[in-house]
Amino acid sequence: MIQAFGLTSNPRKELPPAADDVSFEARAGRITALLGAPGAGKTTVLRLMLELQQGRGITHFRGRPLHRIAHPSHEVGVLLGDVPGHPARTVRGHLRMLCAAAGVPVRRADEVLEAVGLVSLREERLGTLSRGMDRRLGLACVLLADPHTLVLDDPTDGLSTRESAWLHGMLRAHAAQGGTVLFTTADPKGAARTADRVVTLEQGRLVADQEAAEFARTRLRPRVAVRSPHAARLAVLLAKQARASQRSVEVVREGGNRLSVYGGTCADIGEIAFRHGIVVHQLADEVGDMGPGAGLAQASGPRDPIRAEPVRVTDKQGTALTPGSEESPSSADPSRPCATDPPTLTTEPHHVLEPVSLSDTMEPVTSEPSLSFGQPPLPDVEPHELLDLPPAGRSDDGSLTATAKAPSRPPALHPTGVLTARPLDALPPLPPPISVRPAPSPLRPLRYEIRRATGIGTGFLTGAVVLAVSAVTAVVLARIGHTPQPRLLAAWPQELPLPPAALGAGLLGALAFGDEFRHPALSADRGTVPRRLGLLAAKLLVSSTAALVLAVLTVGCDAEVLYLVYGRELAQVPADWVPLVTSWIGLVVGCAWAGVLAAGVFRSTTAGLAAVAAVPLLVVPVVHRLVNGPSVRTAAGLHVRLRETLLPRWPFGGERYLEAVLDVMSQPVGGALTLSLTALLCAYLLTTLRSRFR
């Protein structure tokens, strides 16, 4: 069950809020449609519910707000827009990666593929799927963790009639099993046909909350649209004809020269107009909908008063009402105020629902919808008292008072439409603020990271390019000469700041975060990647493993190519291979880590790769100048003294490995890389703590 209370978005500049005091319920075992024209605030309401956008209000999912749920994906399945995923990833690979993120067994991916009918397309790339197949995959992602509640934003947008019927059938099956389904739509007929309850929004405000049958009866009634310069005269003639034939007909003057006739036909209206010589400019059958102007005015600026002059004939009472009668049509929502005809009250164009008599309750209408939800009704008042109601409003005890103007809230409007005056201390408190929550962290981060890295061919392509470039560079350097053998095996010319293997490892590390920013996989429409230490440790481990494999393959490939081209002399193992291997592995792994941390801090793959290249170009000269620059005392021989201080004789010769690490750190590139990694790690931890405090 979903319970939304007072959802209000933060206004932008001078514009009104996209969602204003929206409250509704979506019950378990039923499908609820959030209906509204484009721009009515449907998506904003969903984002406020899911804590993806700042604002005010609170939403309970089975009694708990989203940030109080330990594993949100197990409770709420969300689909906002297209499926978030890398276009080069396969359908099955994408679902397997999300299985690790949601903490469900990997076999669940095959189960949901079979449920949505995508088994035959499980090896297809996401970028090649059609619109209908993409929506099926989106539903599979939503159902992956078997959530109780489904929240979907316009799921049938762009689908054919057949695909829409299939999707609604899946939603109905989920609701039949006791789940809660909430989806947005701009199609009123589709909402009435597929939903159990319809919540209607206009200009970010709730204007109706009805059962589907009531919605279809009141908002989707067939009518005849008539335009004539003699609309008032034609309305009276239609009323007389309906009274003579004892038929129930409603004629609503919607402003200007337009009439809406409920219960009549084009043929009857045309014959009456012809017999009395009335010119008709339009005569057409229509079906009511929730388009602009249906219920509330769409303009937010100054509005001209439009008088509603309904004409009704009912066989229940046996009398006909003319345009001058003091009668008020009911609104599209039973709780919404009705229109009256006194000169002091105005209303916007609206649709009249069904015939009523003068004995029905008459209520004034205001030019603004109700901002209060679920308030107790006011005491009954007589219709003649309402006709003399001044603009100031009427208090709860029925006496006329001036409306209190609160500095931060508009005047309270009762659901009956009467402006009520409240003292400032009696105003209800503002709903609690909504803070944007970070996306959930993968429940199995290491599995998630492995499947993320191996699910696309970017890493394998990067490795192949690095091996090819390294082999060609090693052959060219050997032919030119003047290059030491260790640098030949690493394909590292003295003119270049880094070898190809180090740049490739940095790119793989940068893709660990940058790829998710472009194609988020953990949560739909989240603007940030979760900065959890568990996920960071998994990324560092996977990237260091990939860098280590790349380093070993690069040296082996270069040695094999040099042996084939120039013989055994250039392919021999150096005598001091231990410190050289340690330095090589430390350089490549350090570049990979620098790419991971930089991409996580700056949220960009390009920034991660730039940070890797900046180590030898910018940091190394700075470190070299600080250590060996002119001063009274220099730090020359620092690594020797560190070795003497920190390296006692260990058993089994363990001091040799630590000595090799210190040798790497004492080199200019190694020291600069260590300094850069320390700075990036501190920046990453700082941004993590800051986001958590927020």
XYZ file of C-alpha atoms in Angstrom:
694
model
C 0.000 0.000 0.000
C 1.229 3.482 -0.881
C 0.227 6.500 1.203
C 1.365 9.898 -0.066
C 0.882 12.968 2.130
C 1.377 16.588 1.083
C 3.856 16.022 -1.754
C 5.070 19.464 -2.803
C 8.029 20.215 -5.038
C 10.318 23.182 -4.573
C 9.297 26.011 -6.934
C 11.791 27.218 -9.515
C 12.263 30.982 -9.732
C 8.854 32.592 -10.287
C 7.124 29.424 -11.496
C 4.584 27.617 -9.304
C 5.579 24.208 -7.919
C 5.161 21.297 -10.314
C 3.441 19.337 -7.527
C 1.423 21.150 -4.856
C 0.035 19.378 -1.773
C -0.720 16.049 -3.494
C -2.104 13.347 -1.201
C -3.579 10.009 -2.228
C -3.519 6.285 -1.543
C -2.789 3.270 -3.729
C -4.082 0.120 -2.080
C -2.651 -3.369 -2.255
C -4.238 -5.750 -4.744
C -5.370 -2.884 -6.960
C -4.032 -0.840 -9.865
C -3.965 2.919 -9.364
C -3.513 5.305 -12.281
C -2.047 8.775 -11.823
C -3.741 10.658 -14.649
C -2.897 14.044 -16.059
C -2.042 15.900 -19.218
C 1.632 16.390 -20.122
C 3.097 18.845 -17.642
C 0.505 18.124 -14.958
C 3.213 16.991 -12.509
C 2.871 13.198 -12.647
C 6.589 12.449 -12.959
C 7.411 15.023 -10.290
C 5.040 13.285 -7.883
C 6.756 9.945 -8.523
C 10.198 11.463 -8.012
C 9.065 12.998 -4.727
C 7.651 9.663 -3.622
C 10.911 7.872 -4.443
C 13.048 10.600 -2.827
C 14.739 11.416 -6.112
C 13.837 15.116 -5.919
C 13.882 17.629 -3.110
C 10.616 18.992 -1.822
C 8.157 18.436 1.014
C 5.874 15.624 1.989
C 6.174 12.001 2.943
C 5.293 8.698 1.300
C 4.804 5.417 3.115
C 5.272 2.073 1.404
C 3.407 -0.399 3.578
C 3.813 1.943 6.516
C 7.482 2.891 6.071
C 9.178 5.700 4.141
C 11.635 4.622 1.501
C 14.746 5.688 3.422
C 13.658 3.472 6.326
C 13.558 0.341 4.168
C 16.771 -1.677 4.396
C 16.672 -2.965 0.812
C 14.378 -0.713 -1.265
C 14.608 -2.846 -4.429
C 12.960 -5.724 -2.555
C 10.007 -3.522 -1.615
C 9.568 -1.105 -4.542
C 10.232 -1.785 -8.211
C 10.772 1.422 -10.195
C 10.779 2.120 -13.933
C 11.247 5.746 -14.957
C 11.815 6.148 -18.669
C 13.909 3.705 -20.660
C 15.901 0.812 -19.225
C 19.085 2.188 -17.628
C 21.941 0.124 -18.993
C 24.951 0.105 -21.283
C 23.779 -0.375 -24.888
C 26.521 -2.911 -25.559
C 25.487 -5.193 -22.682
C 23.374 -8.255 -23.399
C 19.888 -8.649 -21.977
C 20.882 -11.635 -19.850
C 24.148 -10.018 -18.757
C 22.344 -6.868 -17.662
C 19.878 -8.843 -15.545
C 22.657 -10.983 -14.044
C 24.479 -7.813 -13.006
C 21.304 -6.462 -11.385
C 20.863 -9.798 -9.592
C 24.162 -9.150 -7.799
C 23.074 -5.588 -7.036
C 19.744 -6.751 -5.587
C 21.231 -9.728 -3.766
C 19.103 -12.384 -5.482
C 20.287 -15.660 -7.038
C 21.488 -15.446 -10.619
C 18.840 -17.932 -11.768
C 16.262 -15.221 -11.115
C 17.407 -13.522 -14.337
C 16.290 -16.502 -16.434
C 12.991 -16.699 -14.531
C 11.990 -13.100 -15.235
C 13.144 -13.403 -18.861
C 10.731 -16.281 -19.284
C 7.977 -14.366 -17.480
C 8.212 -11.357 -19.815
C 8.809 -13.395 -22.970
C 12.412 -12.400 -23.715
C 14.073 -15.817 -23.578
C 14.765 -15.806 -27.303
C 16.396 -12.357 -27.049
C 18.581 -12.962 -24.005
C 21.811 -12.609 -26.011
C 20.724 -9.429 -27.810
C 22.360 -6.087 -26.998
C 20.330 -3.465 -25.185
C 20.992 -0.942 -27.933
C 19.323 -3.157 -30.560
C 16.001 -3.707 -28.764
C 12.785 -2.231 -30.099
C 10.534 -0.031 -27.998
C 8.272 -2.887 -27.027
C 11.150 -5.215 -26.142
C 12.810 -2.432 -24.151
C 9.646 -2.048 -22.089
C 9.544 -5.798 -21.513
C 13.126 -5.677 -20.285
C 12.248 -2.735 -18.046
C 9.452 -4.759 -16.486
C 11.873 -7.672 -16.027
C 14.263 -5.348 -14.170
C 11.399 -4.152 -11.989
C 10.278 -7.692 -11.132
C 13.806 -9.013 -10.558
C 13.778 -8.676 -6.755
C 10.080 -9.680 -6.528
C 8.941 -6.346 -4.999
C 5.548 -5.816 -3.449
C 5.006 -2.387 -5.040
C 5.473 -1.386 -8.667
C 5.898 2.287 -9.617
C 6.024 2.968 -13.364
C 6.100 6.255 -15.248
C 3.973 6.070 -18.408
C 4.898 2.426 -19.149
C 2.841 2.232 -22.362
C 4.343 5.318 -23.996
C 5.162 4.504 -27.621
C 3.801 0.942 -27.458
C 1.338 -0.620 -29.845
C -2.127 -1.653 -28.742
C -1.047 -5.273 -28.470
C 2.031 -4.470 -26.392
C 0.002 -2.147 -24.153
C -2.585 -4.852 -23.539
C 0.174 -7.327 -22.654
C 1.795 -4.889 -20.219
C -1.498 -4.107 -18.510
C -2.128 -7.839 -18.225
C 1.197 -8.272 -16.423
C 0.330 -5.442 -14.043
C -3.089 -6.961 -13.405
C -1.490 -10.328 -12.614
C 0.853 -8.667 -10.113
C -2.064 -6.891 -8.437
C -4.074 -10.110 -8.346
C -1.303 -11.666 -6.247
C -1.675 -8.929 -3.624
C 0.828 -6.405 -4.949
C 0.407 -2.664 -5.310
C 0.653 -1.062 -8.762
C 0.912 2.667 -9.460
C 1.481 3.982 -12.966
C 1.132 7.338 -14.682
C -0.669 7.973 -17.933
C -2.041 10.802 -20.025
C -4.775 8.653 -21.612
C -8.054 8.908 -19.653
C -9.726 6.112 -21.582
C -6.811 3.766 -20.936
C -6.844 4.692 -17.255
C -10.555 3.953 -16.949
C -10.123 0.672 -18.816
C -7.098 -0.739 -16.962
C -7.029 0.824 -13.479
C -9.159 0.216 -10.408
C -8.766 3.773 -9.137
C -7.875 6.977 -10.973
C -6.126 9.919 -9.306
C -6.343 13.030 -11.490
C -3.821 15.867 -11.467
C -4.061 19.288 -13.067
C -1.274 21.845 -12.826
C 0.355 19.821 -10.078
C -2.745 19.665 -7.889
C -5.089 16.826 -7.132
C -8.555 17.468 -8.550
C -10.156 14.020 -8.350
C -9.600 10.690 -6.621
C -12.235 8.247 -7.874
C -12.973 4.641 -8.524
C -12.547 3.697 -12.167
C -16.289 3.190 -12.672
C -17.095 6.569 -11.164
C -14.343 8.183 -13.202
C -15.671 6.680 -16.425
C -19.226 7.746 -15.579
C -18.361 11.318 -14.664
C -15.345 12.205 -16.782
C -15.830 10.168 -19.951
C -19.445 10.919 -20.806
C -20.368 11.321 -24.492
C -21.652 14.714 -25.474
C -22.504 16.833 -28.506
C -20.382 19.938 -29.026
C -22.338 22.853 -30.534
C -21.018 26.256 -31.562
C -23.483 28.929 -32.586
C -23.671 32.747 -32.366
C -27.133 32.241 -30.822
C -26.040 29.740 -28.164
C -28.298 31.098 -25.401
C -31.439 30.912 -27.572
C -30.542 27.415 -28.766
C -30.053 26.267 -25.161
C -33.587 27.403 -24.237
C -35.078 25.671 -27.285
C -33.260 22.441 -26.457
C -34.594 22.620 -22.904
C -38.173 23.064 -24.108
C -37.851 20.206 -26.570
C -36.420 17.883 -23.924
C -39.231 18.779 -21.510
C -41.844 18.108 -24.145
C -40.377 14.720 -24.997
C -39.822 13.782 -21.317
C -36.122 13.060 -21.815
C -33.223 13.769 -19.476
C -30.960 16.273 -21.227
C -28.244 18.564 -19.937
C -27.161 21.680 -21.800
C -24.072 23.440 -20.490
C -22.999 26.864 -21.684
C -19.192 26.567 -21.438
C -18.450 30.147 -22.396
C -18.643 32.176 -25.555
C -20.716 30.510 -28.251
C -20.084 26.882 -27.229
C -22.626 24.454 -25.805
C -22.135 20.921 -24.534
C -25.302 18.829 -24.764
C -25.448 15.616 -22.698
C -28.168 13.149 -23.639
C -28.877 14.581 -27.083
C -27.923 13.645 -30.626
C -26.511 15.612 -33.514
C -29.616 14.901 -35.601
C -32.070 16.214 -32.991
C -30.026 19.343 -32.293
C -29.564 20.048 -36.008
C -33.300 19.711 -36.700
C -34.199 22.096 -33.848
C -31.684 24.655 -35.056
C -32.944 24.352 -38.666
C -36.613 24.749 -37.715
C -35.900 27.953 -35.771
C -33.411 29.427 -38.227
C -30.375 29.287 -35.920
C -26.958 29.260 -37.537
C -24.723 26.428 -36.298
C -20.953 26.615 -36.793
C -20.072 23.254 -35.233
C -22.059 20.121 -34.486
C -19.989 17.073 -33.516
C -19.988 14.110 -31.145
C -17.276 14.205 -28.453
C -16.161 12.137 -25.499
C -15.064 13.914 -22.328
C -11.437 13.622 -21.325
C -8.846 15.201 -19.087
C -7.431 17.563 -21.626
C -6.691 21.222 -20.939
C -9.703 23.062 -19.636
C -11.572 19.975 -18.368
C -12.283 20.824 -14.798
C -9.894 23.657 -13.962
C -8.429 26.538 -15.886
C -4.994 25.864 -17.272
C -3.875 29.485 -17.298
C -2.059 30.638 -14.208
C -2.224 34.352 -14.990
C -5.214 36.703 -14.883
C -8.439 35.011 -16.018
C -11.632 36.450 -17.431
C -14.798 35.278 -15.654
C -16.758 32.700 -17.634
C -20.302 32.179 -16.483
C -21.602 28.650 -16.390
C -25.235 28.530 -17.476
C -26.377 24.917 -17.414
C -29.844 24.011 -18.643
C -31.278 20.747 -17.365
C -34.475 18.825 -17.854
C -35.206 15.823 -15.673
C -38.153 13.501 -15.777
C -37.683 12.748 -12.074
C -38.858 16.186 -10.971
C -41.127 16.858 -13.926
C -39.905 20.442 -14.381
C -37.507 22.136 -16.744
C -34.756 24.470 -15.610
C -33.848 27.413 -17.794
C -30.520 29.244 -17.945
C -31.735 31.774 -15.424
C -32.534 29.225 -12.713
C -30.541 29.103 -9.494
C -29.109 25.652 -10.013
C -25.534 24.446 -9.960
C -23.995 21.603 -11.901
C -21.945 19.049 -10.098
C -18.279 18.870 -10.804
C -16.261 16.030 -12.204
C -15.454 14.970 -8.674
C -18.230 14.560 -6.076
C -16.046 16.346 -3.508
C -15.366 19.261 -5.838
C -17.484 22.457 -5.576
C -20.272 23.095 -8.012
C -20.844 26.186 -10.121
C -23.518 28.772 -9.429
C -24.967 31.511 -11.539
C -24.910 34.662 -9.353
C -23.033 37.610 -10.777
C -20.556 37.655 -7.902
C -19.302 34.090 -8.406
C -17.412 32.810 -11.420
C -16.212 29.433 -12.494
C -13.985 27.963 -15.145
C -15.222 25.847 -18.069
C -16.117 22.401 -16.834
C -18.139 19.315 -17.663
C -21.461 18.669 -15.990
C -21.966 15.148 -14.749
C -25.558 14.146 -14.346
C -29.027 15.689 -13.849
C -29.793 17.031 -10.399
C -32.725 18.923 -8.953
C -33.000 22.174 -7.062
C -33.099 20.236 -3.829
C -29.488 19.182 -4.320
C -26.892 20.921 -2.188
C -25.640 24.111 -3.774
C -22.018 25.033 -3.174
C -19.968 27.937 -4.457
C -16.905 27.413 -6.534
C -13.582 29.154 -6.357
C -11.043 29.750 -9.066
C -8.459 27.588 -7.256
C -8.627 23.882 -6.458
C -8.698 22.600 -2.936
C -5.360 22.597 -1.152
C -6.667 20.665 1.816
C -7.066 16.919 1.771
C -9.285 15.042 4.140
C -10.466 18.018 6.230
C -13.755 17.766 8.139
C -16.799 19.281 6.400
C -18.104 22.702 7.300
C -21.533 23.276 8.822
C -24.408 23.371 6.371
C -25.433 26.795 5.107
C -28.342 27.946 3.040
C -27.920 28.631 -0.698
C -29.086 32.253 -0.375
C -26.337 32.855 2.192
C -23.733 31.545 -0.191
C -24.899 33.908 -2.905
C -24.000 36.878 -0.688
C -20.639 35.470 0.396
C -17.992 38.218 0.135
C -14.556 37.492 -1.238
C -13.086 37.518 2.278
C -14.508 34.080 3.082
C -16.529 32.392 5.837
C -15.222 30.985 9.083
C -16.014 27.585 10.561
C -18.819 28.948 12.684
C -20.590 30.412 9.655
C -19.810 34.063 10.323
C -18.287 36.249 7.672
C -14.684 37.093 8.429
C -11.604 38.360 6.632
C -9.382 35.659 5.329
C -6.139 35.323 7.303
C -3.154 35.607 5.055
C -0.340 33.302 6.116
C 3.138 34.278 5.022
C 4.195 30.818 3.878
C 0.919 29.074 2.986
C -1.983 30.143 0.753
C -5.451 30.540 2.288
C -6.966 27.222 3.263
C -9.681 26.003 0.930
C -12.235 23.554 2.164
C -13.176 20.674 -0.170
C -16.577 22.337 -0.545
C -14.863 25.360 -2.021
C -15.487 27.857 0.828
C -12.552 30.004 1.788
C -11.914 29.575 5.513
C -10.086 31.912 7.835
C -7.749 30.363 10.374
C -5.514 32.011 12.931
C -1.832 31.642 12.233
C -1.250 29.392 15.219
C -3.962 26.986 13.980
C -2.392 26.372 10.570
C -1.293 22.785 10.088
C 2.465 22.241 10.156
C 4.334 22.027 6.889
C 5.010 18.511 5.651
C 8.521 17.223 6.358
C 11.246 18.039 3.828
C 12.298 15.427 1.287
C 16.034 14.902 0.892
C 17.492 13.175 -2.128
C 18.794 9.824 -0.948
C 21.845 8.130 -2.490
C 21.247 5.144 -4.691
C 21.367 1.796 -2.880
C 24.671 -0.009 -2.795
C 24.938 -3.478 -4.368
C 24.249 -6.184 -1.827
C 26.977 -8.295 -3.439
C 29.479 -5.666 -4.603
C 32.258 -7.989 -5.761
C 29.911 -10.083 -7.890
C 28.296 -6.962 -9.237
C 31.640 -5.429 -10.182
C 32.903 -8.583 -11.898
C 29.733 -8.882 -13.982
C 29.797 -5.167 -14.745
C 33.396 -5.294 -15.964
C 33.058 -8.495 -17.993
C 29.581 -7.825 -19.382
C 30.784 -5.524 -22.165
C 33.712 -5.735 -24.557
C 35.301 -2.395 -23.662
C 37.812 -3.944 -21.275
C 38.802 -6.723 -23.660
C 39.149 -4.267 -26.542
C 41.305 -1.983 -24.396
C 43.571 -4.890 -23.466
C 43.974 -5.968 -27.092
C 44.869 -2.437 -28.192
C 47.418 -2.098 -25.361
C 49.123 -5.392 -26.300
C 49.322 -4.446 -29.977
C 50.703 -0.965 -29.288
C 53.219 -2.313 -26.768
C 54.522 -4.938 -29.184
C 54.968 -2.430 -32.004
C 56.625 0.081 -29.662
C 59.063 -2.551 -28.332
C 60.122 -3.560 -31.854
C 60.638 0.069 -32.923
C 62.653 0.894 -29.787
C 64.863 -2.165 -30.252
C 65.580 -1.189 -33.845
C 66.443 2.410 -32.898
C 68.615 1.322 -29.985
C 69.792 3.315 -26.915
C 66.917 1.846 -24.819
C 67.646 -0.356 -21.780
C 66.291 -3.886 -21.901
C 63.851 -3.426 -18.977
C 62.246 -0.520 -20.819
C 62.088 -2.609 -23.999
C 60.106 -5.313 -22.196
C 57.719 -2.659 -20.855
C 57.607 -0.782 -24.214
C 58.354 2.425 -22.327
C 60.357 5.020 -24.271
C 62.154 7.625 -22.234
C 60.335 10.336 -24.197
C 56.886 9.185 -22.985
C 55.647 9.815 -19.412
C 53.879 6.439 -19.120
C 53.946 3.143 -21.021
C 50.851 1.952 -22.932
C 50.080 -0.678 -20.278
C 49.855 1.962 -17.531
C 47.560 4.159 -19.631
C 45.380 1.138 -20.444
C 45.136 0.193 -16.758
C 44.161 3.778 -15.913
C 41.434 3.708 -18.562
C 40.027 0.441 -17.190
C 39.981 1.958 -13.724
C 38.287 5.133 -14.938
C 35.578 3.103 -16.677
C 34.704 1.458 -13.347
C 32.834 4.618 -12.283
C 32.445 6.609 -15.463
C 30.534 3.848 -17.232
C 27.864 3.862 -14.539
C 27.433 7.622 -14.708
C 26.560 7.413 -18.393
C 24.464 4.254 -18.069
C 23.282 3.921 -14.441
C 22.423 0.376 -13.478
C 21.728 0.440 -9.757
C 18.663 2.666 -9.736
C 16.641 4.392 -12.395
C 17.169 8.109 -12.863
C 19.704 8.456 -10.060
C 22.207 11.202 -10.659
C 24.952 9.801 -8.453
C 26.819 6.545 -8.095
C 26.725 5.106 -4.554
C 29.917 5.989 -2.693
C 30.045 3.026 -0.356
C 33.361 1.634 0.863
C 32.294 -1.913 0.043
C 31.694 -0.989 -3.583
C 34.934 1.021 -3.669
C 36.913 -1.938 -2.331
C 35.341 -4.192 -4.970
C 36.213 -1.746 -7.739
C 39.792 -1.389 -6.537
C 40.182 -5.167 -6.319
C 38.750 -5.848 -9.770
C 40.677 -3.000 -11.397
C 43.967 -4.070 -9.768
C 43.407 -7.651 -10.938
C 42.740 -6.448 -14.474
C 45.833 -4.211 -14.328
C 47.980 -7.076 -13.040
C 46.822 -9.369 -15.833
C 47.448 -6.620 -18.367
C 50.971 -5.983 -16.989
C 51.945 -9.664 -17.160
C 50.506 -10.102 -20.648
C 52.263 -6.972 -21.876
C 55.718 -8.095 -20.703
C 55.169 -11.619 -22.013
C 53.906 -10.409 -25.377
C 56.784 -7.936 -25.767
C 59.362 -10.571 -24.839
C 57.896 -13.033 -27.340
C 57.860 -10.483 -30.162
C 61.440 -9.385 -29.419
C 62.554 -13.025 -29.409
C 60.892 -13.674 -32.773
C 62.342 -10.545 -34.403
C 65.777 -10.125 -32.810
C 66.568 -13.408 -31.073
C 67.176 -14.484 -27.472
C 69.475 -11.627 -26.477
C 66.746 -9.016 -26.011
C 64.314 -11.463 -24.420
C 66.474 -12.548 -21.475
C 65.316 -12.019 -17.886
C 67.260 -9.191 -16.173
C 69.397 -10.057 -13.167
C 67.579 -7.599 -10.857
C 64.168 -8.787 -11.921
C 62.611 -8.657 -8.414
C 62.689 -4.863 -7.945
C 61.879 -4.356 -11.616
C 58.800 -6.575 -11.436
C 57.709 -4.885 -8.226
C 58.110 -1.463 -9.778
C 56.235 -2.523 -12.892
C 53.296 -4.017 -10.994
C 53.159 -1.044 -8.621
C 53.098 1.418 -11.516
C 50.309 -0.335 -13.422
C 48.143 -1.046 -10.367
C 48.693 2.499 -9.095
C 47.494 3.932 -12.398
C 44.395 1.745 -12.255
C 43.598 2.906 -8.732
C 44.178 6.524 -9.695
C 41.660 6.115 -12.526
C 39.073 4.573 -10.183
C 39.406 7.254 -7.508
C 39.547 10.170 -9.932
C 36.474 8.973 -11.826
C 34.642 8.517 -8.528
C 35.556 11.997 -7.304
C 34.991 13.908 -10.549
C 32.212 11.634 -11.908
C 33.773 11.345 -15.334
C 35.791 8.751 -17.235
C 37.740 11.490 -18.989
C 38.673 13.057 -15.650
C 39.896 9.681 -14.399
C 42.161 9.177 -17.402
C 43.369 12.781 -17.171
C 44.338 12.241 -13.540
C 46.428 9.220 -14.565
C 48.264 11.192 -17.263
C 48.769 14.153 -14.919
C 50.907 12.102 -12.513
C 54.116 12.046 -14.654
C 53.402 15.345 -16.399
C 52.536 17.549 -13.422
C 53.087 15.774 -10.116
C 56.496 14.219 -10.882
C 58.209 17.563 -11.645
C 56.694 19.072 -8.497
C 57.870 16.182 -6.319
C 61.306 16.189 -7.916
C 61.686 19.925 -7.305
C 60.535 19.650 -3.703
C 62.902 16.770 -2.891
C 66.028 17.766 -4.803
C 65.541 21.498 -5.186
C 68.098 24.072 -3.913
C 67.823 24.668 -0.164
C 69.931 24.682 2.972
C 69.173 21.026 3.589
C 67.926 18.518 1.015
C 66.138 15.216 1.309
C 68.775 13.328 -0.675
C 69.236 9.758 0.456
C 65.812 9.627 2.102
C 65.022 6.169 0.793
C 68.339 4.818 2.103
C 67.673 6.089 5.601
C 64.098 4.763 5.481
C 65.473 1.369 4.501
C 67.909 1.383 7.403
C 65.241 2.467 9.875
C 62.246 0.365 8.762
C 63.934 -2.786 7.487
C 65.313 -4.995 10.220
C 66.308 -8.485 9.227
C 63.131 -10.506 8.823
C 62.933 -14.299 8.762
C 62.892 -16.025 5.372
C 64.164 -12.873 3.667
C 60.888 -10.940 3.858
C 62.728 -7.646 4.027
C 63.616 -7.954 0.344
C 60.002 -7.522 -0.757
C 59.438 -4.529 1.482
C 62.710 -3.073 0.242
C 61.469 -3.422 -3.310
C 58.278 -1.533 -2.389
C 60.285 1.266 -0.832
C 62.495 1.408 -3.916
C 59.375 1.903 -6.036
C 58.093 4.670 -3.763
C 61.478 6.379 -3.769
C 61.458 6.741 -7.546
C 60.033 10.011 -8.930
C 57.075 8.407 -10.697
C 56.397 6.062 -7.789
C 56.477 8.856 -5.249
C 54.253 11.071 -7.372
C 51.799 8.235 -7.910
C 51.698 7.496 -4.202
C 51.061 11.152 -3.460
C 48.275 11.323 -6.057
C 46.600 8.176 -4.746
C 46.664 9.534 -1.209
C 45.118 12.833 -2.300
C 42.422 11.137 -4.392
C 41.545 8.709 -1.613
C 41.181 11.565 0.867
C 38.975 13.470 -1.608
C 36.831 10.390 -2.176
C 36.358 9.810 1.539
C 35.584 13.495 2.066
C 32.848 13.517 -0.584
C 31.452 10.271 0.826
C 31.187 11.652 4.346
C 29.729 14.925 3.091
C 27.008 13.149 1.106
C 26.123 11.011 4.116
C 25.870 14.028 6.394
C 23.612 15.724 3.852
